[in-house]
Amino acid sequence: MKIIADMHCHTIASTHAYSTIEEMVNEASKKGLYAIGITDHGKAMPGAPGKWYFENMGLVVPDVLNKVRVIKGIEANIIDYEGNLDTNGEILNRVEWVIASMHEVTLKPSFDIEACTNAWLNVAKNPYVNVIGHSGAAEFEFDYEKVIPEFGHGGKLVEINNKSFKARSEGIKNCKKIANLCKKHSVHIILNSDSHFSSQVGVVDEAINLLKEIEFPEELIININKERFSKYLTEAGIKI
């Protein structure tokens, strides 16, 4: 199993990452990827780029660079338990790809399953959001059985995030629960590196191992098949 697109990648614009867009794209090209998503953080994250960064990307960054489709996106931060994002419609209308995520630094953990469930149910209805980012974190546990089907109904891709195996290892058991429920309810998932340095682009080995362990059906993984991934992009109104 191998991904053909890595759709969660950060550049030096996020200031806690260490490679440029061009360095990330060149690494994607070297690894034979069809596409890469440049998804720097929304404004609530310390050190995040300003709105002009996102508004200007589509005008400045080529759609194709070194034979890789460069998809301009954002990792928007969920900032409250109503599921609101730190990113307004002006930016969301300009980018091509939106990941919605919870982070301790941008949302104080409540350790309240009901509150987190409410937030994610509202995110599931947000028409701008493509991807549910690294949602297995222990401090943001929610009612997986209730919410996962709603992600599917809302057309969201549930991310299995390779970085979680190091940065959020206490939540891996939750990631497994989430993956099993995606399997049960036929919800599509996406494997991403969440890379913050160019050498990490396309590296999702630990995420793949988790899926193999639970015998996850490959037909539900959106970014291991170019035809399947391109179909998703087309249906989402994203140029292929």
GROMACS .gro file of C-alpha atoms in nm:
model
  240
    1MET     CA    1   0.000   0.000   0.000
    2LYS     CA    2   0.135   0.340  -0.100
    3ILE     CA    3  -0.020   0.687  -0.105
    4ILE     CA    4  -0.031   0.891  -0.425
    5ALA     CA    5  -0.106   1.222  -0.251
    6ASP     CA    6  -0.001   1.368   0.084
    7MET     CA    7  -0.262   1.625   0.173
    8HIS     CA    8  -0.146   1.756   0.511
    9CYS     CA    9   0.191   1.933   0.494
   10HIS     CA   10   0.335   2.241   0.665
   11THR     CA   11   0.599   2.487   0.546
   12ILE     CA   12   0.813   2.755   0.705
   13ALA     CA   13   0.508   2.983   0.684
   14SER     CA   14   0.383   2.803   0.996
   15THR     CA   15   0.715   2.893   1.173
   16HIS     CA   16   0.732   2.562   1.360
   17ALA     CA   17   0.799   2.382   1.032
   18TYR     CA   18   1.129   2.391   0.849
   19SER     CA   19   1.096   2.358   0.470
   20THR     CA   20   0.970   2.581   0.189
   21ILE     CA   21   0.681   2.500  -0.044
   22GLU     CA   22   0.928   2.426  -0.321
   23GLU     CA   23   1.130   2.190  -0.101
   24MET     CA   24   0.813   2.004   0.000
   25VAL     CA   25   0.697   1.975  -0.360
   26ASN     CA   26   1.037   1.857  -0.482
   27GLU     CA   27   1.032   1.584  -0.218
   28ALA     CA   28   0.684   1.482  -0.328
   29SER     CA   29   0.811   1.464  -0.686
   30LYS     CA   30   1.112   1.257  -0.584
   31LYS     CA   31   0.878   1.010  -0.414
   32GLY     CA   32   0.651   0.989  -0.715
   33LEU     CA   33   0.345   1.154  -0.561
   34TYR     CA   34   0.070   1.285  -0.786
   35ALA     CA   35  -0.033   1.565  -0.548
   36ILE     CA   36   0.061   1.745  -0.231
   37GLY     CA   37  -0.157   1.960  -0.006
   38ILE     CA   38   0.011   2.268   0.140
   39THR     CA   39  -0.191   2.320   0.457
   40ASP     CA   40  -0.033   2.574   0.686
   41HIS     CA   41  -0.210   2.666   1.008
   42GLY     CA   42  -0.496   2.910   1.053
   43LYS     CA   43  -0.446   3.230   1.249
   44ALA     CA   44  -0.523   3.097   1.600
   45MET     CA   45  -0.205   2.890   1.597
   46PRO     CA   46   0.096   3.082   1.735
   47GLY     CA   47   0.328   3.172   1.451
   48ALA     CA   48   0.067   3.111   1.181
   49PRO     CA   49   0.081   3.305   0.855
   50GLY     CA   50  -0.150   3.599   0.793
   51LYS     CA   51  -0.454   3.603   0.566
   52TRP     CA   52  -0.258   3.740   0.270
   53TYR     CA   53  -0.054   3.420   0.264
   54PHE     CA   54  -0.365   3.213   0.195
   55GLU     CA   55  -0.536   3.467  -0.028
   56ASN     CA   56  -0.228   3.503  -0.248
   57MET     CA   57  -0.137   3.134  -0.283
   58GLY     CA   58  -0.368   3.069  -0.576
   59LEU     CA   59  -0.225   3.366  -0.764
   60VAL     CA   60   0.142   3.291  -0.702
   61VAL     CA   61   0.198   2.919  -0.643
   62PRO     CA   62   0.174   2.709  -0.963
   63ASP     CA   63  -0.098   2.446  -0.986
   64VAL     CA   64   0.165   2.201  -1.110
   65LEU     CA   65   0.529   2.216  -1.008
   66ASN     CA   66   0.789   1.952  -1.093
   67LYS     CA   67   0.502   1.732  -1.222
   68VAL     CA   68   0.320   1.745  -0.887
   69ARG     CA   69  -0.029   1.892  -0.847
   70VAL     CA   70   0.009   2.151  -0.572
   71ILE     CA   71  -0.320   2.191  -0.386
   72LYS     CA   72  -0.339   2.509  -0.182
   73GLY     CA   73  -0.505   2.457   0.153
   74ILE     CA   74  -0.522   2.540   0.519
   75GLU     CA   75  -0.536   2.354   0.848
   76ALA     CA   76  -0.810   2.553   1.017
   77ASN     CA   77  -0.826   2.540   1.395
   78ILE     CA   78  -1.148   2.456   1.574
   79ILE     CA   79  -1.168   2.731   1.837
   80ASP     CA   80  -1.473   2.642   2.044
   81TYR     CA   81  -1.709   2.358   2.127
   82GLU     CA   82  -1.964   2.483   1.878
   83GLY     CA   83  -1.721   2.375   1.606
   84ASN     CA   84  -1.636   2.724   1.483
   85LEU     CA   85  -1.312   2.769   1.289
   86ASP     CA   86  -1.050   3.041   1.318
   87THR     CA   87  -1.074   3.101   0.945
   88ASN     CA   88  -1.342   3.311   0.777
   89GLY     CA   89  -1.524   3.257   0.450
   90GLU     CA   90  -1.303   3.504   0.267
   91ILE     CA   91  -1.005   3.272   0.309
   92LEU     CA   92  -1.203   2.948   0.287
   93ASN     CA   93  -1.336   3.057  -0.051
   94ARG     CA   94  -0.983   3.121  -0.178
   95VAL     CA   95  -0.814   2.795  -0.075
   96GLU     CA   96  -0.879   2.459  -0.239
   97TRP     CA   97  -0.850   2.226   0.060
   98VAL     CA   98  -0.954   2.261   0.424
   99ILE     CA   99  -0.854   2.044   0.718
  100ALA     CA  100  -1.033   2.108   1.048
  101SER     CA  101  -0.841   2.011   1.362
  102MET     CA  102  -0.835   2.051   1.737
  103HIS     CA  103  -0.512   2.157   1.908
  104GLU     CA  104  -0.446   2.218   2.277
  105VAL     CA  105  -0.290   2.554   2.203
  106THR     CA  106  -0.596   2.685   2.014
  107LEU     CA  107  -0.878   2.512   2.208
  108LYS     CA  108  -0.858   2.452   2.581
  109PRO     CA  109  -0.923   2.080   2.638
  110SER     CA  110  -1.251   2.024   2.817
  111PHE     CA  111  -1.220   1.646   2.860
  112ASP     CA  112  -1.594   1.657   2.805
  113ILE     CA  113  -1.708   1.394   2.557
  114GLU     CA  114  -2.044   1.562   2.503
  115ALA     CA  115  -1.886   1.900   2.426
  116CYS     CA  116  -1.635   1.750   2.181
  117THR     CA  117  -1.911   1.549   2.017
  118ASN     CA  118  -2.113   1.867   1.965
  119ALA     CA  119  -1.814   2.042   1.808
  120TRP     CA  120  -1.744   1.761   1.562
  121LEU     CA  121  -2.112   1.722   1.468
  122ASN     CA  122  -2.114   2.087   1.367
  123VAL     CA  123  -1.787   2.054   1.176
  124ALA     CA  124  -1.943   1.760   0.989
  125LYS     CA  125  -2.201   2.007   0.853
  126ASN     CA  126  -1.946   2.270   0.747
  127PRO     CA  127  -1.946   2.276   0.364
  128TYR     CA  128  -1.592   2.412   0.343
  129VAL     CA  129  -1.424   2.127   0.532
  130ASN     CA  130  -1.269   1.840   0.337
  131VAL     CA  131  -1.077   1.658   0.608
  132ILE     CA  132  -1.127   1.578   0.976
  133GLY     CA  133  -0.773   1.621   1.108
  134HIS     CA  134  -0.606   1.388   1.363
  135SER     CA  135  -0.923   1.346   1.568
  136GLY     CA  136  -0.799   1.070   1.800
  137ALA     CA  137  -0.633   1.297   2.058
  138ALA     CA  138  -0.704   1.177   2.413
  139GLU     CA  139  -0.781   1.527   2.543
  140PHE     CA  140  -1.054   1.571   2.279
  141GLU     CA  141  -1.227   1.235   2.299
  142PHE     CA  142  -1.579   1.232   2.155
  143ASP     CA  143  -1.864   0.988   2.090
  144TYR     CA  144  -1.706   0.811   1.795
  145GLU     CA  145  -2.003   0.585   1.726
  146LYS     CA  146  -2.233   0.885   1.699
  147VAL     CA  147  -2.008   1.116   1.502
  148ILE     CA  148  -1.820   0.896   1.252
  149PRO     CA  149  -2.130   0.820   1.043
  150GLU     CA  150  -2.204   1.193   1.032
  151PHE     CA  151  -1.859   1.257   0.888
  152GLY     CA  152  -1.953   1.015   0.613
  153HIS     CA  153  -2.291   1.180   0.556
  154GLY     CA  154  -2.118   1.518   0.535
  155GLY     CA  155  -1.868   1.392   0.277
  156LYS     CA  156  -1.571   1.445   0.508
  157LEU     CA  157  -1.253   1.240   0.483
  158VAL     CA  158  -1.136   1.112   0.820
  159GLU     CA  159  -0.762   1.147   0.854
  160ILE     CA  160  -0.530   0.881   0.989
  161ASN     CA  161  -0.233   1.100   1.071
  162ASN     CA  162   0.115   0.949   1.075
  163LYS     CA  163   0.253   1.218   1.303
  164SER     CA  164   0.006   1.114   1.573
  165PHE     CA  165   0.208   0.801   1.638
  166LYS     CA  166   0.482   1.021   1.785
  167ALA     CA  167   0.321   1.353   1.879
  168ARG     CA  168  -0.011   1.216   2.009
  169SER     CA  169   0.076   0.856   2.095
  170GLU     CA  170  -0.164   0.843   2.391
  171GLY     CA  171  -0.447   0.871   2.140
  172ILE     CA  172  -0.348   0.583   1.913
  173LYS     CA  173  -0.607   0.353   2.071
  174ASN     CA  174  -0.866   0.614   1.976
  175CYS     CA  175  -0.731   0.628   1.621
  176LYS     CA  176  -0.786   0.254   1.599
  177LYS     CA  177  -1.145   0.294   1.723
  178ILE     CA  178  -1.205   0.566   1.466
  179ALA     CA  179  -1.061   0.356   1.184
  180ASN     CA  180  -1.271   0.056   1.286
  181LEU     CA  181  -1.585   0.269   1.284
  182CYS     CA  182  -1.496   0.411   0.943
  183LYS     CA  183  -1.469   0.050   0.828
  184LYS     CA  184  -1.803  -0.039   0.989
  185HIS     CA  185  -1.987   0.260   0.841
  186SER     CA  186  -1.802   0.273   0.504
  187VAL     CA  187  -1.663   0.621   0.571
  188HIS     CA  188  -1.373   0.723   0.349
  189ILE     CA  189  -1.040   0.802   0.509
  190ILE     CA  190  -0.719   0.971   0.403
  191LEU     CA  191  -0.362   0.892   0.510
  192ASN     CA  192  -0.142   1.196   0.566
  193SER     CA  193   0.206   1.262   0.700
  194ASP     CA  194   0.138   1.597   0.870
  195SER     CA  195   0.495   1.669   0.768
  196HIS     CA  196   0.683   1.967   0.908
  197PHE     CA  197   1.005   1.893   0.718
  198SER     CA  198   1.053   1.787   0.357
  199SER     CA  199   1.193   1.439   0.428
  200GLN     CA  200   0.865   1.348   0.603
  201VAL     CA  201   0.651   1.409   0.292
  202GLY     CA  202   0.470   1.090   0.190
  203VAL     CA  203   0.577   0.897   0.501
  204VAL     CA  204   0.271   0.720   0.643
  205ASP     CA  205   0.416   0.381   0.736
  206GLU     CA  206   0.276   0.368   1.088
  207ALA     CA  207  -0.071   0.470   0.974
  208ILE     CA  208  -0.062   0.195   0.713
  209ASN     CA  209   0.045  -0.060   0.974
  210LEU     CA  210  -0.255   0.032   1.190
  211LEU     CA  211  -0.489  -0.017   0.896
  212LYS     CA  212  -0.334  -0.351   0.807
  213GLU     CA  213  -0.377  -0.464   1.168
  214ILE     CA  214  -0.754  -0.411   1.151
  215GLU     CA  215  -0.783  -0.530   0.788
  216PHE     CA  216  -0.916  -0.195   0.672
  217PRO     CA  217  -1.063  -0.210   0.319
  218GLU     CA  218  -0.840  -0.035   0.068
  219GLU     CA  219  -1.138   0.089  -0.135
  220LEU     CA  220  -1.221   0.328   0.152
  221ILE     CA  221  -0.875   0.491   0.144
  222ILE     CA  222  -0.910   0.789  -0.086
  223ASN     CA  223  -0.541   0.863  -0.156
  224ILE     CA  224  -0.389   0.529  -0.250
  225ASN     CA  225  -0.556   0.523  -0.590
  226LYS     CA  226  -0.518   0.807  -0.841
  227GLU     CA  227  -0.853   0.747  -1.009
  228ARG     CA  228  -1.036   0.743  -0.673
  229PHE     CA  229  -0.854   1.053  -0.552
  230SER     CA  230  -0.914   1.242  -0.876
  231LYS     CA  231  -1.283   1.153  -0.862
  232TYR     CA  232  -1.302   1.300  -0.511
  233LEU     CA  233  -1.129   1.620  -0.626
  234THR     CA  234  -1.365   1.656  -0.921
  235GLU     CA  235  -1.674   1.604  -0.704
  236ALA     CA  236  -1.537   1.860  -0.456
  237GLY     CA  237  -1.489   2.115  -0.734
  238ILE     CA  238  -1.110   2.101  -0.719
  239LYS     CA  239  -0.917   2.113  -1.045
  240ILE     CA  240  -0.720   1.795  -1.121
   0.00000   0.00000   0.00000
